[in-house]
Amino acid sequence: MGFFDKLKGKKEELEKQKKEAEEAQPEGKYNNPCSLCGGVGTEKKWMGQYWHHKCLRQTRKSSRKMM
């Protein structure tokens, strides 16, 4: 096995880990997509839309700055 094959093998392992992480979406209260990021597994319903806690905090902070 050559030097470049070792690098290529590690890259493939990282891609497998990323795919596994994407498939294992965090389970939330609702199965609807988030209004900001589009990911599933939302925890909060606010203003008729479903949000992750992280996305909701981000949106509220940015809207306060607009006022």
PDB file of C-alpha atoms in Angstrom:
ATOM      1  CA  MET A   1       0.000   0.000   0.000  1.00  0.00           C
ATOM      2  CA  GLY A   2       1.456   3.313  -1.053  1.00  0.00           C
ATOM      3  CA  PHE A   3       1.456   6.713   0.566  1.00  0.00           C
ATOM      4  CA  PHE A   4      -1.441   8.044  -1.514  1.00  0.00           C
ATOM      5  CA  ASP A   5      -3.537   4.940  -0.890  1.00  0.00           C
ATOM      6  CA  LYS A   6      -3.334   5.570   2.855  1.00  0.00           C
ATOM      7  CA  LEU A   7      -4.579   9.117   2.401  1.00  0.00           C
ATOM      8  CA  LYS A   8      -7.359   7.970   0.136  1.00  0.00           C
ATOM      9  CA  GLY A   9      -8.439   5.302   2.644  1.00  0.00           C
ATOM     10  CA  LYS A  10      -8.719   7.807   5.475  1.00  0.00           C
ATOM     11  CA  LYS A  11     -10.814  10.114   3.333  1.00  0.00           C
ATOM     12  CA  GLU A  12     -13.264   7.299   2.624  1.00  0.00           C
ATOM     13  CA  GLU A  13     -13.554   6.557   6.337  1.00  0.00           C
ATOM     14  CA  LEU A  14     -14.371  10.190   7.056  1.00  0.00           C
ATOM     15  CA  GLU A  15     -17.052  10.181   4.366  1.00  0.00           C
ATOM     16  CA  LYS A  16     -18.633   7.066   5.918  1.00  0.00           C
ATOM     17  CA  GLN A  17     -18.699   8.726   9.328  1.00  0.00           C
ATOM     18  CA  LYS A  18     -20.327  11.847   7.867  1.00  0.00           C
ATOM     19  CA  LYS A  19     -23.012   9.756   6.164  1.00  0.00           C
ATOM     20  CA  GLU A  20     -23.755   7.918   9.405  1.00  0.00           C
ATOM     21  CA  ALA A  21     -24.040  11.210  11.274  1.00  0.00           C
ATOM     22  CA  GLU A  22     -26.458  12.593   8.660  1.00  0.00           C
ATOM     23  CA  GLU A  23     -28.619   9.478   8.809  1.00  0.00           C
ATOM     24  CA  ALA A  24     -28.824   9.623  12.601  1.00  0.00           C
ATOM     25  CA  GLN A  25     -30.799  12.859  12.795  1.00  0.00           C
ATOM     26  CA  PRO A  26     -31.592  13.986  16.322  1.00  0.00           C
ATOM     27  CA  GLU A  27     -35.114  13.069  17.286  1.00  0.00           C
ATOM     28  CA  GLY A  28     -37.247  15.966  18.354  1.00  0.00           C
ATOM     29  CA  LYS A  29     -40.785  16.497  19.433  1.00  0.00           C
ATOM     30  CA  TYR A  30     -42.029  17.037  15.858  1.00  0.00           C
ATOM     31  CA  ASN A  31     -41.155  15.380  12.557  1.00  0.00           C
ATOM     32  CA  ASN A  32     -41.600  18.570  10.540  1.00  0.00           C
ATOM     33  CA  PRO A  33     -38.680  20.373   8.857  1.00  0.00           C
ATOM     34  CA  CYS A  34     -37.101  23.388  10.517  1.00  0.00           C
ATOM     35  CA  SER A  35     -38.032  26.771   9.062  1.00  0.00           C
ATOM     36  CA  LEU A  36     -34.439  28.010   9.055  1.00  0.00           C
ATOM     37  CA  CYS A  37     -32.177  25.080   8.208  1.00  0.00           C
ATOM     38  CA  GLY A  38     -34.679  22.559   6.779  1.00  0.00           C
ATOM     39  CA  GLY A  39     -33.510  19.712   9.022  1.00  0.00           C
ATOM     40  CA  VAL A  40     -35.963  17.278  10.581  1.00  0.00           C
ATOM     41  CA  GLY A  41     -36.453  16.596  14.277  1.00  0.00           C
ATOM     42  CA  THR A  42     -37.669  19.982  15.476  1.00  0.00           C
ATOM     43  CA  GLU A  43     -38.367  20.714  19.130  1.00  0.00           C
ATOM     44  CA  LYS A  44     -40.318  23.979  19.201  1.00  0.00           C
ATOM     45  CA  LYS A  45     -43.353  25.445  17.467  1.00  0.00           C
ATOM     46  CA  TRP A  46     -43.254  29.237  17.305  1.00  0.00           C
ATOM     47  CA  MET A  47     -45.325  31.598  15.142  1.00  0.00           C
ATOM     48  CA  GLY A  48     -46.935  28.677  13.302  1.00  0.00           C
ATOM     49  CA  GLN A  49     -43.582  27.224  12.223  1.00  0.00           C
ATOM     50  CA  TYR A  50     -41.378  24.457  13.573  1.00  0.00           C
ATOM     51  CA  TRP A  51     -37.842  25.202  14.780  1.00  0.00           C
ATOM     52  CA  HIS A  52     -34.775  23.646  16.376  1.00  0.00           C
ATOM     53  CA  HIS A  53     -33.856  25.365  19.641  1.00  0.00           C
ATOM     54  CA  LYS A  54     -30.554  26.493  18.132  1.00  0.00           C
ATOM     55  CA  CYS A  55     -32.189  27.940  15.001  1.00  0.00           C
ATOM     56  CA  LEU A  56     -34.870  29.704  17.044  1.00  0.00           C
ATOM     57  CA  ARG A  57     -32.286  31.417  19.260  1.00  0.00           C
ATOM     58  CA  GLN A  58     -30.355  32.490  16.171  1.00  0.00           C
ATOM     59  CA  THR A  59     -33.462  33.953  14.522  1.00  0.00           C
ATOM     60  CA  ARG A  60     -34.620  35.801  17.625  1.00  0.00           C
ATOM     61  CA  LYS A  61     -31.197  37.385  18.147  1.00  0.00           C
ATOM     62  CA  SER A  62     -30.978  38.547  14.551  1.00  0.00           C
ATOM     63  CA  SER A  63     -34.516  39.968  14.625  1.00  0.00           C
ATOM     64  CA  ARG A  64     -33.743  41.963  17.780  1.00  0.00           C
ATOM     65  CA  LYS A  65     -30.810  43.569  16.020  1.00  0.00           C
ATOM     66  CA  MET A  66     -33.095  44.667  13.176  1.00  0.00           C
ATOM     67  CA  MET A  67     -35.332  46.699  15.479  1.00  0.00           C
TER      68      MET A  67
END
